[in-house]
PDB file of C-alpha atoms and ligand atoms in Angstrom:
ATOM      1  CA  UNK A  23       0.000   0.000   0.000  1.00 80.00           C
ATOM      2  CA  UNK A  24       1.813   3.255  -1.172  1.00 86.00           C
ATOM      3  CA  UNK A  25       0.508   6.502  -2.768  1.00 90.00           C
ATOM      4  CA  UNK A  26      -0.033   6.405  -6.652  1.00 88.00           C
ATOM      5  CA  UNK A  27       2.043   8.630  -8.543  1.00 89.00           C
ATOM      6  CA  UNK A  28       1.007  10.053 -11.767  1.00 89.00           C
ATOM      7  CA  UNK A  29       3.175  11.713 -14.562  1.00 90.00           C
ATOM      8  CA  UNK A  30       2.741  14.073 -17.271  1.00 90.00           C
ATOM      9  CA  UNK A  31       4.459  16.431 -19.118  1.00 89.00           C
ATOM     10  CA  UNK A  32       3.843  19.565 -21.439  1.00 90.00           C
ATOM     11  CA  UNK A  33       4.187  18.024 -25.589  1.00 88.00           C
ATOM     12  CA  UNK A  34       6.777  20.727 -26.220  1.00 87.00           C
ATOM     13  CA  UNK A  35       9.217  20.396 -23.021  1.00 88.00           C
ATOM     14  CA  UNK A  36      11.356  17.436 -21.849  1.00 88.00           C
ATOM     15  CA  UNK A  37      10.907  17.544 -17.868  1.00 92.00           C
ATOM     16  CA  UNK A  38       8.176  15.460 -16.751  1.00 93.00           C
ATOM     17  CA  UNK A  39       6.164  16.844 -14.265  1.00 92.00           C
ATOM     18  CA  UNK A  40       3.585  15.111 -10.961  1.00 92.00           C
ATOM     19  CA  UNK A  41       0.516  15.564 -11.526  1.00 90.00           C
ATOM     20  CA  UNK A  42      -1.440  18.007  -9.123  1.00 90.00           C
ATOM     21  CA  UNK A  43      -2.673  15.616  -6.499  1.00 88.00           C
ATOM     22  CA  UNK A  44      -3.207  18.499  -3.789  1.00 88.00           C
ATOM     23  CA  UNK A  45      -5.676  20.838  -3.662  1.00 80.00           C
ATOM     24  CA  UNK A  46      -8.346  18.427  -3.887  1.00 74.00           C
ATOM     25  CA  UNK A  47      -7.382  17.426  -7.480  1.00 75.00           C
ATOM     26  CA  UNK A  48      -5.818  13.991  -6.300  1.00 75.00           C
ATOM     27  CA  UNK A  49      -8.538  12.488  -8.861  1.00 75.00           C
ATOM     28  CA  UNK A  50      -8.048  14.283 -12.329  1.00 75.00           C
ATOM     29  CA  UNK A  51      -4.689  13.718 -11.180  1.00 77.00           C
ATOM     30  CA  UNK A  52      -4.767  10.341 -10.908  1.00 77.00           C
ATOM     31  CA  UNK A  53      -6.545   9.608 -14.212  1.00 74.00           C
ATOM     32  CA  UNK A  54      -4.817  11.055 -16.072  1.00 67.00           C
ATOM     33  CA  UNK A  55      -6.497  14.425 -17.048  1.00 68.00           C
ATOM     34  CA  UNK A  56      -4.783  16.955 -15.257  1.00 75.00           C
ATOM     35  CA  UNK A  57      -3.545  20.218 -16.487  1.00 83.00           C
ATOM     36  CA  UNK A  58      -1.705  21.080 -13.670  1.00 88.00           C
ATOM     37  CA  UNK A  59       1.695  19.775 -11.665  1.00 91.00           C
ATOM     38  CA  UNK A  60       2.554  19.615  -8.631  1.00 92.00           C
ATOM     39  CA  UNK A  61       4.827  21.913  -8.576  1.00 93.00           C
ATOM     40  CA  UNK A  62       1.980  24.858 -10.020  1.00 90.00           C
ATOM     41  CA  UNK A  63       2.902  24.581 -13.505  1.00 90.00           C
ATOM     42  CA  UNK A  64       0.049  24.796 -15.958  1.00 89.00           C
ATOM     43  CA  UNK A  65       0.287  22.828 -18.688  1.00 88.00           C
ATOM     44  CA  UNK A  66      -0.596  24.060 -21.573  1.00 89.00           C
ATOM     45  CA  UNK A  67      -0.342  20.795 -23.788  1.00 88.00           C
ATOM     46  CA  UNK A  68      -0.108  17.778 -21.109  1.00 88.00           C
ATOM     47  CA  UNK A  69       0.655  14.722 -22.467  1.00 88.00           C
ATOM     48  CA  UNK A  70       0.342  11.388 -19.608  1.00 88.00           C
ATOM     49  CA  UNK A  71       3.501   9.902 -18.982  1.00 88.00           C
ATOM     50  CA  UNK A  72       2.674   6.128 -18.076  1.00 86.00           C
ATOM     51  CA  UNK A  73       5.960   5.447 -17.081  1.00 84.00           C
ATOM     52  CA  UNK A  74       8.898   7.284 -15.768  1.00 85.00           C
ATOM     53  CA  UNK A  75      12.478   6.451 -16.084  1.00 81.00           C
ATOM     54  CA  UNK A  76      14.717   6.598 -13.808  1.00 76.00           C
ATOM     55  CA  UNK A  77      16.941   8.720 -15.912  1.00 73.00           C
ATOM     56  CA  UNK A  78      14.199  11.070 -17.053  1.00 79.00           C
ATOM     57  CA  UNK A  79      14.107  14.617 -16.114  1.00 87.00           C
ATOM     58  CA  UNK A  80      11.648  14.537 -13.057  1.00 91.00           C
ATOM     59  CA  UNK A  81      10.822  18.546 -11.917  1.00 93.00           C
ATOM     60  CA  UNK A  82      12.558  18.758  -8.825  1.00 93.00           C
ATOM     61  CA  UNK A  83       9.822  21.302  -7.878  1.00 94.00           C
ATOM     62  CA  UNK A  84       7.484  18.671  -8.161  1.00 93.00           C
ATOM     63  CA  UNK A  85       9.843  16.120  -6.876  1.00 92.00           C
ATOM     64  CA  UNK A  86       9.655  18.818  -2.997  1.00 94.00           C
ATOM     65  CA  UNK A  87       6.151  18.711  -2.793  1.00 93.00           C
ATOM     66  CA  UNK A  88       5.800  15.010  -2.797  1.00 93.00           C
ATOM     67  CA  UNK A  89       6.139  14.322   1.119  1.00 93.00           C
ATOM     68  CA  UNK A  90       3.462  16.681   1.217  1.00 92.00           C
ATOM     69  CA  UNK A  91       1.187  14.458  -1.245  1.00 92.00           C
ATOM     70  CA  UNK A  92       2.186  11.281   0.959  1.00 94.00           C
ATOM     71  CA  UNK A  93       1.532  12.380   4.257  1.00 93.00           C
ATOM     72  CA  UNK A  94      -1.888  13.424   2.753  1.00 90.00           C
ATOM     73  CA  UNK A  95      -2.797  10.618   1.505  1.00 92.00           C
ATOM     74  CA  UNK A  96      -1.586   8.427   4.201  1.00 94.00           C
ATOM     75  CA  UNK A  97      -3.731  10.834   6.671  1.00 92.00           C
ATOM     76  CA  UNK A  98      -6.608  10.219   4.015  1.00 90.00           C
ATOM     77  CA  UNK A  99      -6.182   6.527   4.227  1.00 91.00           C
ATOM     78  CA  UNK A 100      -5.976   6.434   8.083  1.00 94.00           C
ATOM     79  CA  UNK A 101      -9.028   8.577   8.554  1.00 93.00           C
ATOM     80  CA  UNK A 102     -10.896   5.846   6.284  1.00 93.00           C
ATOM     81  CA  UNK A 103      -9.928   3.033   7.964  1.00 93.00           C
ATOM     82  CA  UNK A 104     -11.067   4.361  11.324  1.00 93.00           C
ATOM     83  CA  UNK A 105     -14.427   5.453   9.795  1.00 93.00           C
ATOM     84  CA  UNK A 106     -14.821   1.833   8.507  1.00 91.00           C
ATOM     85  CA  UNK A 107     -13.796   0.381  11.978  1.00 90.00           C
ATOM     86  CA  UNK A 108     -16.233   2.903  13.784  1.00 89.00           C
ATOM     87  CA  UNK A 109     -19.077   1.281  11.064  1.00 90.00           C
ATOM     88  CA  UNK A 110     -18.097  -2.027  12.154  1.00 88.00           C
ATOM     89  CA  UNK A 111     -18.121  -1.748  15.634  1.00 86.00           C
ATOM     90  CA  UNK A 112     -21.408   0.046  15.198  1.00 87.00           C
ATOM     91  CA  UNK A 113     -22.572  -2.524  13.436  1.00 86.00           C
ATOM     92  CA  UNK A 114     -21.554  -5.387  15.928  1.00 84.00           C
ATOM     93  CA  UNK A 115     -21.478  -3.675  19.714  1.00 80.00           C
ATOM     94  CA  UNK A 116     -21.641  -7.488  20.763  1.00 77.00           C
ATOM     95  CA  UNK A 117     -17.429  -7.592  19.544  1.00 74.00           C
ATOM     96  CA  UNK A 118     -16.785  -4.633  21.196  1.00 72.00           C
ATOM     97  CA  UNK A 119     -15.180  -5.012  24.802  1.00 67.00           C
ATOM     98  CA  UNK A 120     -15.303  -1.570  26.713  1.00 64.00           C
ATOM     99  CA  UNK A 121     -14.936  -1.854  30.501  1.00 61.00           C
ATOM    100  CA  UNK A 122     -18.245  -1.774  31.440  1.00 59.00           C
ATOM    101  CA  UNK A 123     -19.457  -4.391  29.365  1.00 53.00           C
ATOM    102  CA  UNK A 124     -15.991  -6.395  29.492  1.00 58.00           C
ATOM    103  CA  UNK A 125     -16.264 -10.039  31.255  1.00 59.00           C
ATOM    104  CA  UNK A 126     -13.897 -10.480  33.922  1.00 59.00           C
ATOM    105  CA  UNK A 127     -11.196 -12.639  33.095  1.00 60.00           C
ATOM    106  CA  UNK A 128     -11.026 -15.745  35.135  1.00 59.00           C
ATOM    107  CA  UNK A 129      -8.218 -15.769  37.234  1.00 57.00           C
ATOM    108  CA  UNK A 130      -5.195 -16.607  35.695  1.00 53.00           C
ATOM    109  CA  UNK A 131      -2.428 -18.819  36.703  1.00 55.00           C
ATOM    110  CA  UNK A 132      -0.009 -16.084  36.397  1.00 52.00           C
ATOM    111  CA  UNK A 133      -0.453 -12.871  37.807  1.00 53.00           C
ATOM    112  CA  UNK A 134       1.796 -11.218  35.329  1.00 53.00           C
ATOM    113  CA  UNK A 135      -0.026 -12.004  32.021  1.00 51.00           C
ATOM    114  CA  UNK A 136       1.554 -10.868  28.864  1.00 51.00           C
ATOM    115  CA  UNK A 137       0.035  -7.287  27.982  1.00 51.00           C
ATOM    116  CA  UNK A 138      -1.504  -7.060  24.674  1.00 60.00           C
ATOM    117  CA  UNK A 139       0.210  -3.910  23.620  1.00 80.00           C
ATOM    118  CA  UNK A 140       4.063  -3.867  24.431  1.00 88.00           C
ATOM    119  CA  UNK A 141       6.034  -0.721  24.545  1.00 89.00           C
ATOM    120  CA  UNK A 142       7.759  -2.068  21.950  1.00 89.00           C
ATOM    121  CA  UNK A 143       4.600  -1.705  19.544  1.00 89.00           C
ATOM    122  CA  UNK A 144       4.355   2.274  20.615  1.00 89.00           C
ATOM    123  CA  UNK A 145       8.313   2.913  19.613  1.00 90.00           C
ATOM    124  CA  UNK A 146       6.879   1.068  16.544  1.00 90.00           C
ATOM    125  CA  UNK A 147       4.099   3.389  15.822  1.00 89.00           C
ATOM    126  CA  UNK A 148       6.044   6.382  16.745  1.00 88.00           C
ATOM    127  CA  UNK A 149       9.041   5.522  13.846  1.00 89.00           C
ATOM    128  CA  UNK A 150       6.465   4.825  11.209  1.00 89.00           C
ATOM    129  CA  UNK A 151       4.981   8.305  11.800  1.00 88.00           C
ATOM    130  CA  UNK A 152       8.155   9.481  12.067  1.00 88.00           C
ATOM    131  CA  UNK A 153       9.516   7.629   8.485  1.00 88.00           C
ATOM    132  CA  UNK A 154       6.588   8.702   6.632  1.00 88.00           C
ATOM    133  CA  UNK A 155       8.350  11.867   6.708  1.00 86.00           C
ATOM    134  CA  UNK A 156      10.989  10.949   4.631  1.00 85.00           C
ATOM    135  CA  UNK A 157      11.877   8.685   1.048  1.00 83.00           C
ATOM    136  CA  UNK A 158      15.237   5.942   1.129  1.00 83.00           C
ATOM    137  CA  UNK A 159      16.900   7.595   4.348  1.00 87.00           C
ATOM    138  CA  UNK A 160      15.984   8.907   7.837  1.00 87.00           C
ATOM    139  CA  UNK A 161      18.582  11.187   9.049  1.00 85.00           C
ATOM    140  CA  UNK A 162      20.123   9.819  12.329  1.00 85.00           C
ATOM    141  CA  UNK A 163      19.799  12.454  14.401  1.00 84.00           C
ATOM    142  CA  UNK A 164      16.184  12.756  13.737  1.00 87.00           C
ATOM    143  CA  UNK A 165      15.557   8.851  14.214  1.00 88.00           C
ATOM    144  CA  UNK A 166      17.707   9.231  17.946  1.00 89.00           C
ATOM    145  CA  UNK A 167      15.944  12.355  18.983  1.00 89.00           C
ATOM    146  CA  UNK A 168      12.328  10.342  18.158  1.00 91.00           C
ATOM    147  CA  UNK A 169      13.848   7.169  20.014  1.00 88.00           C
ATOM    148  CA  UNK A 170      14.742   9.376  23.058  1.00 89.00           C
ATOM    149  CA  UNK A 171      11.542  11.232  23.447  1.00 90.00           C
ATOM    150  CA  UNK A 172       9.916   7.969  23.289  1.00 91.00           C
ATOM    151  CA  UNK A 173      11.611   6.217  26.126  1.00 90.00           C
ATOM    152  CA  UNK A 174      11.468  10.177  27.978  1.00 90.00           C
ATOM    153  CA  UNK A 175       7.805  10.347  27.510  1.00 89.00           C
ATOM    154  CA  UNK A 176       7.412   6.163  29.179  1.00 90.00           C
ATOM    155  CA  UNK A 177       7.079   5.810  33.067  1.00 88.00           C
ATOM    156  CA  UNK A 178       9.976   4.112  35.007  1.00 89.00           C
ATOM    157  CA  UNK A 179       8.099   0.995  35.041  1.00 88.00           C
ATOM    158  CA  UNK A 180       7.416   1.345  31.353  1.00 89.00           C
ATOM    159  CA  UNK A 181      11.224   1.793  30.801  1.00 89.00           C
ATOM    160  CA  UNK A 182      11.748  -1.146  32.349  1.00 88.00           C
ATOM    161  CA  UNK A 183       9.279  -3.106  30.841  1.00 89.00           C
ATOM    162  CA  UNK A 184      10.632  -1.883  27.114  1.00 89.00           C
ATOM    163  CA  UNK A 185      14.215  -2.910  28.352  1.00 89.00           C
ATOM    164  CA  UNK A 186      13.138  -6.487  29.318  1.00 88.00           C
ATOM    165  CA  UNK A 187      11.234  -6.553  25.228  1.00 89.00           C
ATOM    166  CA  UNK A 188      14.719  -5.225  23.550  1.00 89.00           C
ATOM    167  CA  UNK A 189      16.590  -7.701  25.394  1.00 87.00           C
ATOM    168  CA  UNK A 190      19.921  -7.262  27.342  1.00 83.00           C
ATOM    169  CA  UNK A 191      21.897  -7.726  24.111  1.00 80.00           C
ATOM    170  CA  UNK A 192      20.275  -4.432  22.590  1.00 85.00           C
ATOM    171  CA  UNK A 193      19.168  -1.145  22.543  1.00 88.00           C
ATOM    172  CA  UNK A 194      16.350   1.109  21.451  1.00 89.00           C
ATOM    173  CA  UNK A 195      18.764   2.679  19.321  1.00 89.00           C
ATOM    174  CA  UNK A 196      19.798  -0.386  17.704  1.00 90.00           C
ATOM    175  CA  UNK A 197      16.081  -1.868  17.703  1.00 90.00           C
ATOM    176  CA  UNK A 198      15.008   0.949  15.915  1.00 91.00           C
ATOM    177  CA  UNK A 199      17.863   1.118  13.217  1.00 91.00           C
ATOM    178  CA  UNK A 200      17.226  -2.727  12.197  1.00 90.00           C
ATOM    179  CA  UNK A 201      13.577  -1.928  12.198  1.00 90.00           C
ATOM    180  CA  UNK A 202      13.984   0.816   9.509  1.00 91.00           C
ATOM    181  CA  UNK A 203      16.106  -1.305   7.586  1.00 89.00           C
ATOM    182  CA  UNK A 204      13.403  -3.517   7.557  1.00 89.00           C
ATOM    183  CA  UNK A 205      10.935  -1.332   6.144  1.00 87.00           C
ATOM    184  CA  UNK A 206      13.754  -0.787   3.179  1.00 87.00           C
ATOM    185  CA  UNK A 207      14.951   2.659   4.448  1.00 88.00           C
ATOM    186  CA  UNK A 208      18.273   3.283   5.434  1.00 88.00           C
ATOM    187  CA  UNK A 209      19.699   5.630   8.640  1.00 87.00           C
ATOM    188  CA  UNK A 210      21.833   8.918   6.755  1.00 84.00           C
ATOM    189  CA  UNK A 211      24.442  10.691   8.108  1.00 79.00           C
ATOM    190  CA  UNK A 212      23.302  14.038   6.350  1.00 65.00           C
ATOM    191  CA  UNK A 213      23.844  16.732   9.601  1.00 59.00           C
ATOM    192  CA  UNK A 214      25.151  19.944   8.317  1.00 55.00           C
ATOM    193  CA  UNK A 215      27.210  20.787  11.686  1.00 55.00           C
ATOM    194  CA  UNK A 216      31.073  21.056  12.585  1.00 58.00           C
ATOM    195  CA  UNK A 217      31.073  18.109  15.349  1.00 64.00           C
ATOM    196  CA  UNK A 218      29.092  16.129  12.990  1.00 65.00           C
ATOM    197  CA  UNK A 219      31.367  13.119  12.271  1.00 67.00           C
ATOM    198  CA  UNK A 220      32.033  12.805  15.733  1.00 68.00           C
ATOM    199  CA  UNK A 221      28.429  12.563  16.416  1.00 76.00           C
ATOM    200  CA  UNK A 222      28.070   9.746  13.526  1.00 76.00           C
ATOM    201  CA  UNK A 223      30.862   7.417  14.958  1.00 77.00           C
ATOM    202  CA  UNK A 224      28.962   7.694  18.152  1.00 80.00           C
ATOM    203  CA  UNK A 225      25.804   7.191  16.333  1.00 80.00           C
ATOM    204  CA  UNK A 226      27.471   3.974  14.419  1.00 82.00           C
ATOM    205  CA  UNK A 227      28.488   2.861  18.148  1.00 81.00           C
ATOM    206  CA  UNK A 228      25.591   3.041  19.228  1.00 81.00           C
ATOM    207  CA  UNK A 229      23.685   1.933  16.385  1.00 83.00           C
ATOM    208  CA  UNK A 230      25.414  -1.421  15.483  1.00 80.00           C
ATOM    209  CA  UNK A 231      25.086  -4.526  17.595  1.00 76.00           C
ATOM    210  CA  UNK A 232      28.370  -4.916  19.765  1.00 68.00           C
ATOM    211  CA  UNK A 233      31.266  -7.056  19.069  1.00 64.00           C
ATOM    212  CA  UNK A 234      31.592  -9.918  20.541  1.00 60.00           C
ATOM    213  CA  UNK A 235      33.016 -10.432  23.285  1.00 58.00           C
ATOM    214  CA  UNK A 236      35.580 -12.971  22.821  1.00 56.00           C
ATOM    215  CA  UNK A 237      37.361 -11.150  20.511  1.00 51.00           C
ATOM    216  CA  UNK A 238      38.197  -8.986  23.000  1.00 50.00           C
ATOM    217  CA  UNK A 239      41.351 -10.318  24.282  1.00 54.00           C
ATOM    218  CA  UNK A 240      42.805 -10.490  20.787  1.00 51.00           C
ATOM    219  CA  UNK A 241      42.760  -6.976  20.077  1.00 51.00           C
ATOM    220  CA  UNK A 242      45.987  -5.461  19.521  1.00 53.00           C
ATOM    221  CA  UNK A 243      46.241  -1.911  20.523  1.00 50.00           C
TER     222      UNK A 243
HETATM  223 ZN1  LIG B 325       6.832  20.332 -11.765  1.00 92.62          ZN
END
């Protein structure tokens, strides 16, 4: 599930413009019969482009509006699957558990069932709102200053409890680097600052799992 993209381009020029999918023209743009980019350009003979390139000319003005067409259409599509879930649950109150109507649970064996939601799931949550933001790479600093507001914003207990789910042999820092590697996005080191490749060998430090240990005694200084 990812936002369409539609080309076109003006008959006469080379660079091959988005079609306008903001300003509540995401369906001419979309089909196809739009006379307008992204970028504001009106075009005066647009011609569809079914299928861009990779070397092709894209507008780059086009190309920096983009993020703002995703996270549009991503709020569009969240806001419709809520509606449908509200329609559901309206439509069958007998699935729906709120605490009033919620059956105790028999007592367990264990006092300290499993949770549904781990704090692991919010971190989760949290760096796919924060990756929507950006296309191929999430700057590190941005990813460790998301990561650390996180854990800030948890109680001690919850601390703990996300400590225990990232295991003694990790960190949030590292957790959260192989989970946007998962999702096919890589971590950049793209700070404009004077310490800044100090800051990315402690970011790398941080980030990667640590040697082990039994190497240790090998090393040769
Ligand atoms: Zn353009």
């Amino acid at each position: 599930m990812e936002p369409p993209h539609s080309y076109l381009r003006d008959r006469s020029e080379a660079v091959i413009h988005h079609a306008d999918y903001l300003n509540g023209r995401t369906d001419r743009a979309l089909h196809g019969v739009d006379d307008r980019a992204l970028c504001g350009a009106a075009l005066h003979d647009p011609t569809p482009v079914p299928q861009v390139d990779v070397a092709e000319a894209l507008c780059p003005d086009c190309e920096a509006r983009l993020t703002a067409y995703h996270l549009e259409w991503w709020r569009a599509k969240a806001l419709a699957l809520t509606a449908e879930l509200e329609a559901l649950r309206a439509k069958h109150p007998e699935l729906v558990e709120t605490p009033d109507t919620a059956v105790a649970p028999a007592p367990a064996a264990e006092e300290q069932t499993e949770p549904a939601a781990t704090i692991l799931d919010g971190a989760r949550r949290e760096l796919a709102e924060l990756l929507l933001q950006f296309e191929g790479a999430v700057p590190f600093y941005r990813l460790k200053n998301a990561m650390q507001d996180f854990s800030d914003r948890l109680s001690d207990d919850d601390r703990l409890r996300l400590a225990q789910e990232i295991g003694p042999d990790s960190s949030l820092i590292r957790w959260a680097t192989a989970e946007v590697e998962r999702r096919g996005l890589s971590v950049a080191n793209n700070r404009v600052q004077k310490n800044e490749v100090m800051m990315w060998q402690e970011w790398l430090q941080e980030s990667q799992p640590a040697p082990k240990p039994k190497r240790r005694f090998g090393r040769s200084r």
